Amino acid sequence: MLTLDFHPTGRHFLQIPGPSPVPDRILRAMSLPTIDHRGPEFAALGLQVLKGLAQIFKTRHPVIIYPASGTGAWEAALANVLSPGDHVLMYETGHFASLWNKMATRLGVKAEFLGLPGIEGWRRGVQADMIEERLKADTQHTIKAVCVVHNETSTGVTSNIVSVRKAIDAARHPALLMVDTISGLASADYRHDEWGVDVTISGSQKGLMLPPGISFNALSPKAIEASRTAKLPKAFWAWDEMIETNRSGYFPYTPNTNLLYGLAEACDMLLAPEHGGLEAVFARHARWGEGVRSAVKAWGLQIQCADPAVYSPVLTGVMMPEGVDADAVRKIIYDRFVSSWPA
Amino acid sequence: MLTLDFHPTGRHFLQIPGPSPVPDRILRAMSLPTIDHRGPEFAALGLQVLKGLAQIFKTRHPVIIYPASGTGAWEAALANVLSPGDHVLMYETGHFASLWNKMATRLGVKAEFLGLPGIEGWRRGVQADMIEERLKADTQHTIKAVCVVHNETSTGVTSNIVSVRKAIDAARHPALLMVDTISGLASADYRHDEWGVDVTISGSQKGLMLPPGISFNALSPKAIEASRTAKLPKAFWAWDEMIETNRSGYFPYTPNTNLLYGLAEACDMLLAPEHGGLEAVFARHARWGEGVRSAVKAWGLQIQCADPAVYSPVLTGVMMPEGVDADAVRKIIYDRFVSSWPA
Amino acid sequence: MLTLDFHPTGRHFLQIPGPSPVPDRILRAMSLPTIDHRGPEFAALGLQVLKGLAQIFKTRHPVIIYPASGTGAWEAALANVLSPGDHVLMYETGHFASLWNKMATRLGVKAEFLGLPGIEGWRRGVQADMIEERLKADTQHTIKAVCVVHNETSTGVTSNIVSVRKAIDAARHPALLMVDTISGLASADYRHDEWGVDVTISGSQKGLMLPPGISFNALSPKAIEASRTAKLPKAFWAWDEMIETNRSGYFPYTPNTNLLYGLAEACDMLLAPEHGGLEAVFARHARWGEGVRSAVKAWGLQIQCADPAVYSPVLTGVMMPEGVDADAVRKIIYDRFVSSWPA
Amino acid sequence: MLTLDFHPTGRHFLQIPGPSPVPDRILRAMSLPTIDHRGPEFAALGLQVLKGLAQIFKTRHPVIIYPASGTGAWEAALANVLSPGDHVLMYETGHFASLWNKMATRLGVKAEFLGLPGIEGWRRGVQADMIEERLKADTQHTIKAVCVVHNETSTGVTSNIVSVRKAIDAARHPALLMVDTISGLASADYRHDEWGVDVTISGSQKGLMLPPGISFNALSPKAIEASRTAKLPKAFWAWDEMIETNRSGYFPYTPNTNLLYGLAEACDMLLAPEHGGLEAVFARHARWGEGVRSAVKAWGLQIQCADPAVYSPVLTGVMMPEGVDADAVRKIIYDRFVSSWPA
């Protein structure tokens, strides 16, 4: 029988940027028996989670739920709006931006990678002026999309998406704006419609407090329009049948039912007016993030993010001093606080 | 808080071909807290489920686990071995074979659809002689793959895969053999290596007794070889990084951790020597299938599958007599046995 | 870590007269975190279960919930209304009536044991005329209580409680009527007030579908009156503080909180109007009991209960033919249907 | 369906001296299906928990498990060794000692209540010299038992049991020593055999981390001897049949099966050598208790326990300054940390 190395206190102890600790309420909801995804009970569940997600993404347009983990949602965003050989502009904020760039290249897209030189690129958010300048130079409008990461899990930097939107507008460029907020959604302020994002990519195992396994594309009408003529092959990731079938609460193919149970519960928790809704969630993260940074500074350590304006409220990267081995530090933390009685 | 319309007996009552009823043991395993998929505990879990799957698919070659539902595994099989415009031969056994055919076309593959004319096609298994004949006619070997469904959920027909292998061999044709056994695996006899299958596609929510959300590709060396030159764009579905990373029990991107808990439990249940292992599972399904068919015949009804040699041991399709509305029958079943006290 | 020898199907397989199979809904409810039994949430729970129990016992008078298994409720019934040396009349219907008789003797009560001679006593229900005759002979009214078992788990006989009430009334005798319906409540028709019962004893692990651990005394005003002067020592079992404290939903000492969660769920299931309430529960048991008896007769076996008027709707005792070892039969059942794949 | 007012974080938030927070591991174990308490699986469970309890009580003699909450174990201890009118000496350490005293009186025992005058009695542990003096004065040995509370939940005082044993020995008095360690067991050092205790009373919902519903009597040979002639009526609480039946892992009447699942898990957690066993548990409580007291002092508040030698390692009582309403303080704590987002 499957066992798990529970912490001696009888709780599982996981305190990393993701997967986040999954609340008991959600684990309990996920252990309800699997229902028929073609039956009437399911439609009610489908409509419920789609409505909740729209509130969380702050959009009036479709949100696609993939029964696949976050990497799939990256691919879906690219595959639905691009054609083989298309040119996209991506911005290097850290490890995850680099992985997305690598994927775009693998899919046959010409992925230009912009960024500050050297280590500075991984210590500051997206430099919107660099994007504006590059787009202005693209007088033929060969660039089809601008791709940025909102909250970089590898560095603890939350880029300013509004500034990127303004840069595109200032350049009077028709490129789509695509934003990965896998680790930012439901933890840091995010507004799909108001900020003019065309495709937002997110996943389940961070701010939504779920296990991994489902991921999302929030769309704009302009993105949907672009998907009608894009030529990259797609079936599982295709938006068209999803949008159509979702109208009645169903999915064109088998959904991830038990994770949707968890998602319904997570939406209830995040949006509950009696707890203050998303604003209270953001305020709490902001406050705790400030506390963590104060502690790091008091210990005499340096924060990875070099620009206070873009400190992530969700996670704080800490730079190890010269001569200190990061792996050794992690091992000490693990031994003292995870694997043994905190005596 | 999420509720579910439990049967009055306090159990959820679901008796359809899939999603199958999920045993308590598996729901309990899935409700364990989510662990870090980069930590040491995870590697042990990963190796354990990969080993179990190899025994269930009966293969010594890699089995890929996608954190995505079954439709994704269909796409993965095609995307890894084919290039745009490639010609594949598919066989029409029912609704699911048709959906796969539609997907292949959508992905830019030339998908030829073979089958018996009219209703007969949906009442009999794959006619291997038709495949042999067609392949013999393909003297240029433009056909890259032969795609068949092992157990057709829409009809209750389990096709003879050995006969298809023999047909390809008799035609001395190099096409890959790709088999969908989403609803057959772990219920009906299946032997990836011995039967010479190149790619086997399966999913979690049928014989494996899990909720939907993970799916599989079992590979042959020949399929892996083909994937090295295939040109359809792929990243999430790509086998290469999966095979590489799986060696140490990890995944190249975020896996569906809690469903893997359930998979580990399912492997334990299916393979337990004290319960007789897979042979006992198959024998049980065969016996129960025979019982169901006896009952259907005793009621004077006709079985959808017209060839006793390919009766499915997993599910039995029943034809409604003239003038009887199938939806009305389903409603009676639902009202009497699912939604009310069985008084 | 605790494991349990699950049935190969992944369900625990228990089909005995009690503990009954506990529905998933109830096990889930019981696994909610323990709340403070002095906090406001608890009072709501307490009032809810007390109200539900009143409907199940069909009484307007207090029902006491003991955080103790059924044997405790037997002792409580005796200790609250009797004084050392008091005389009670008990009726022998089977093994459990005998255990209760033994307990009364142990507590220092003079327990007279009435019944039909030989095996006949264990094959027929309470003979009310014998009770009437005995009470008429007790012209000094030394008998303080008449104690009978409603549904004898050891024999499958459900005695007629109304006839016992009539016998006491016909004898114009002031004795209290005390009835054990541990295995009858919520399965067979039972009416505490209408039938004029003074103390009804019941438990959690039969018709209420809970694990063992809580038990009940339903009272009449006459029983409460008797408890004011009864002299057997009692503290844990004392009704007075319970009645007083229960008014606000609390208990005088620590209750069995997680079993009360299960009880709340059980009341919901049993009383749900959309499922027909208790009447539907009784009808279902009656129908299934009739089916079981038909099968037993068709197999050529004899039913333990010799009087069809008092067949239990809950369980059927079957007599083994000469030369057949009951333990060997039980072992066959266990091996074929509980411990192995039902191949 | 039963719901529970979960904390906004998705965990139930309960931080009181008892019921203690129940670890997930234990709630999960308790939600396993109920097994037959007469079947072979149960015997293994029974022997396992009895062995674990012996290690926790540190005794080689029988430990009785009652399917009843703690108040029952108090009654059991008295009822098994005393006769009506017997004289016992009890010591007033606080609210729970007073409740036990009240119960003894109610059961018909002459319960003498010793203690320091005024508020001092509730701020200091048992004064062994007072007991010694009183016993010496009892030259006729009419006192049958000395009853003390080890860890007083109402005050946060852990009395010195060794000193009480020495007092009885110094007085050369044959009285039994009976100790309530309901809230001390498995949190504070306790040694039934080594300390010469005759009956130890404990319960499930404190250091054992279980929900309420089971309780214990640990015995000495001298206590068992006394129970053979004690005259208080008892059946449910009787030790004799328990000791006899427990030998094979069973119980004379229905046990509280699902709580025993939890108990097995709790024993595993508390005794696990890889976590340091009970010594590590005690050290942890001692360290955290010291931390709490340091904080209370730093805030300028006074600790209820006036004698540092008997500070409880488990809980700390804090005295409210003049003019501060304790209920108002509790409400602030509840509102800020239990019922709302900790923003």
mmCIF file of C-alpha atoms in Angstrom, chain C residues 29-146:
data_model
loop_
_atom_site.group_PDB
_atom_site.id
_atom_site.type_symbol
_atom_site.label_atom_id
_atom_site.label_comp_id
_atom_site.label_asym_id
_atom_site.label_seq_id
_atom_site.Cartn_x
_atom_site.Cartn_y
_atom_site.Cartn_z
ATOM 1 C CA ALA C 29 -17.739 13.020 7.630
ATOM 2 C CA MET C 30 -15.964 11.288 10.504
ATOM 3 C CA SER C 31 -12.565 12.227 9.172
ATOM 4 C CA LEU C 32 -13.206 15.961 9.515
ATOM 5 C CA PRO C 33 -10.927 17.608 12.088
ATOM 6 C CA THR C 34 -12.044 17.423 15.709
ATOM 7 C CA ILE C 35 -13.666 20.632 16.945
ATOM 8 C CA ASP C 36 -13.765 22.046 20.469
ATOM 9 C CA HIS C 37 -16.751 20.511 22.262
ATOM 10 C CA ARG C 38 -17.120 23.706 24.300
ATOM 11 C CA GLY C 39 -17.201 26.025 21.269
ATOM 12 C CA PRO C 40 -20.186 27.470 19.402
ATOM 13 C CA GLU C 41 -19.847 25.202 16.373
ATOM 14 C CA PHE C 42 -20.364 22.211 18.608
ATOM 15 C CA ALA C 43 -23.690 23.379 20.029
ATOM 16 C CA ALA C 44 -25.148 23.470 16.526
ATOM 17 C CA LEU C 45 -23.936 19.940 15.898
ATOM 18 C CA GLY C 46 -25.303 18.728 19.226
ATOM 19 C CA LEU C 47 -28.764 20.171 18.632
ATOM 20 C CA GLN C 48 -28.786 18.778 15.114
ATOM 21 C CA VAL C 49 -28.072 15.182 16.127
ATOM 22 C CA LEU C 50 -30.447 15.294 19.096
ATOM 23 C CA LYS C 51 -33.223 16.475 16.813
ATOM 24 C CA GLY C 52 -32.455 13.786 14.258
ATOM 25 C CA LEU C 53 -32.426 11.056 16.894
ATOM 26 C CA ALA C 54 -35.830 12.154 18.230
ATOM 27 C CA GLN C 55 -37.228 11.630 14.753
ATOM 28 C CA ILE C 56 -35.611 8.220 14.435
ATOM 29 C CA PHE C 57 -36.756 6.995 17.869
ATOM 30 C CA LYS C 58 -40.115 8.697 17.214
ATOM 31 C CA THR C 59 -40.196 10.462 20.548
ATOM 32 C CA ARG C 60 -40.846 13.928 21.917
ATOM 33 C CA HIS C 61 -38.889 13.103 25.085
ATOM 34 C CA PRO C 62 -35.136 13.199 25.715
ATOM 35 C CA VAL C 63 -32.714 10.867 23.975
ATOM 36 C CA ILE C 64 -29.374 10.425 25.758
ATOM 37 C CA ILE C 65 -26.219 9.950 23.668
ATOM 38 C CA TYR C 66 -23.450 8.086 25.470
ATOM 39 C CA PRO C 67 -19.867 8.317 24.222
ATOM 40 C CA ALA C 68 -19.691 4.555 24.881
ATOM 41 C CA SER C 69 -20.606 1.396 22.989
ATOM 42 C CA GLY C 70 -23.975 -0.424 23.318
ATOM 43 C CA THR C 71 -23.216 -2.469 26.432
ATOM 44 C CA GLY C 72 -22.906 0.828 28.268
ATOM 45 C CA ALA C 73 -26.421 1.842 27.268
ATOM 46 C CA TRP C 74 -27.749 -1.409 28.772
ATOM 47 C CA GLU C 75 -26.052 -0.559 32.052
ATOM 48 C CA ALA C 76 -27.263 3.029 31.881
ATOM 49 C CA ALA C 77 -30.879 1.953 31.470
ATOM 50 C CA LEU C 78 -30.708 -0.281 34.536
ATOM 51 C CA ALA C 79 -28.609 2.053 36.689
ATOM 52 C CA ASN C 80 -30.864 5.051 36.220
ATOM 53 C CA VAL C 81 -34.173 3.492 37.267
ATOM 54 C CA LEU C 82 -33.277 0.698 39.693
ATOM 55 C CA SER C 83 -32.007 0.373 43.238
ATOM 56 C CA PRO C 84 -29.837 -2.442 44.602
ATOM 57 C CA GLY C 85 -31.925 -5.621 45.033
ATOM 58 C CA ASP C 86 -34.780 -4.435 42.823
ATOM 59 C CA HIS C 87 -36.691 -7.109 40.986
ATOM 60 C CA VAL C 88 -36.906 -7.015 37.162
ATOM 61 C CA LEU C 89 -38.565 -9.361 34.706
ATOM 62 C CA MET C 90 -36.504 -10.151 31.602
ATOM 63 C CA TYR C 91 -37.500 -12.313 28.664
ATOM 64 C CA GLU C 92 -35.111 -14.793 27.044
ATOM 65 C CA THR C 93 -35.176 -14.413 23.243
ATOM 66 C CA GLY C 94 -31.562 -15.375 22.545
ATOM 67 C CA HIS C 95 -27.910 -14.642 23.217
ATOM 68 C CA PHE C 96 -28.198 -10.899 23.696
ATOM 69 C CA ALA C 97 -31.187 -11.123 26.055
ATOM 70 C CA SER C 98 -29.056 -13.550 28.075
ATOM 71 C CA LEU C 99 -26.099 -11.160 28.191
ATOM 72 C CA TRP C 100 -28.337 -8.345 29.398
ATOM 73 C CA ASN C 101 -29.782 -10.648 32.058
ATOM 74 C CA LYS C 102 -26.276 -11.567 33.199
ATOM 75 C CA MET C 103 -25.377 -7.875 33.431
ATOM 76 C CA ALA C 104 -28.437 -7.051 35.542
ATOM 77 C CA THR C 105 -27.483 -9.804 37.964
ATOM 78 C CA ARG C 106 -23.936 -8.530 38.096
ATOM 79 C CA LEU C 107 -25.184 -5.023 38.980
ATOM 80 C CA GLY C 108 -26.992 -6.420 42.039
ATOM 81 C CA VAL C 109 -30.484 -6.563 40.598
ATOM 82 C CA LYS C 110 -32.770 -9.576 41.084
ATOM 83 C CA ALA C 111 -33.276 -10.477 37.421
ATOM 84 C CA GLU C 112 -35.978 -13.059 36.794
ATOM 85 C CA PHE C 113 -35.594 -14.694 33.373
ATOM 86 C CA LEU C 114 -38.790 -15.789 31.640
ATOM 87 C CA GLY C 115 -39.059 -17.754 28.387
ATOM 88 C CA LEU C 116 -40.240 -20.779 26.460
ATOM 89 C CA PRO C 117 -38.437 -23.991 27.352
ATOM 90 C CA GLY C 118 -35.560 -25.433 25.310
ATOM 91 C CA ILE C 119 -34.715 -24.410 21.773
ATOM 92 C CA GLU C 120 -38.220 -23.014 21.202
ATOM 93 C CA GLY C 121 -37.325 -19.954 23.263
ATOM 94 C CA TRP C 122 -34.689 -18.973 20.728
ATOM 95 C CA ARG C 123 -36.979 -19.541 17.740
ATOM 96 C CA ARG C 124 -39.966 -17.399 18.686
ATOM 97 C CA GLY C 125 -40.450 -13.839 19.849
ATOM 98 C CA VAL C 126 -41.504 -12.603 23.262
ATOM 99 C CA GLN C 127 -44.683 -14.396 24.433
ATOM 100 C CA ALA C 128 -46.648 -11.453 25.832
ATOM 101 C CA ASP C 129 -49.213 -13.686 27.522
ATOM 102 C CA MET C 130 -46.479 -15.192 29.722
ATOM 103 C CA ILE C 131 -45.499 -11.669 30.796
ATOM 104 C CA GLU C 132 -49.101 -10.721 31.475
ATOM 105 C CA GLU C 133 -49.615 -13.829 33.589
ATOM 106 C CA ARG C 134 -46.422 -13.224 35.547
ATOM 107 C CA LEU C 135 -47.265 -9.584 36.236
ATOM 108 C CA LYS C 136 -50.793 -10.460 37.392
ATOM 109 C CA ALA C 137 -49.234 -12.842 39.911
ATOM 110 C CA ASP C 138 -47.057 -9.989 41.199
ATOM 111 C CA THR C 139 -49.810 -8.473 43.278
ATOM 112 C CA GLN C 140 -47.327 -6.626 45.490
ATOM 113 C CA HIS C 141 -45.826 -4.906 42.440
ATOM 114 C CA THR C 142 -42.293 -5.840 43.429
ATOM 115 C CA ILE C 143 -41.326 -6.066 39.743
ATOM 116 C CA LYS C 144 -39.925 -2.671 38.794
ATOM 117 C CA ALA C 145 -39.293 -3.198 35.089
ATOM 118 C CA VAL C 146 -39.971 -5.546 32.193
#
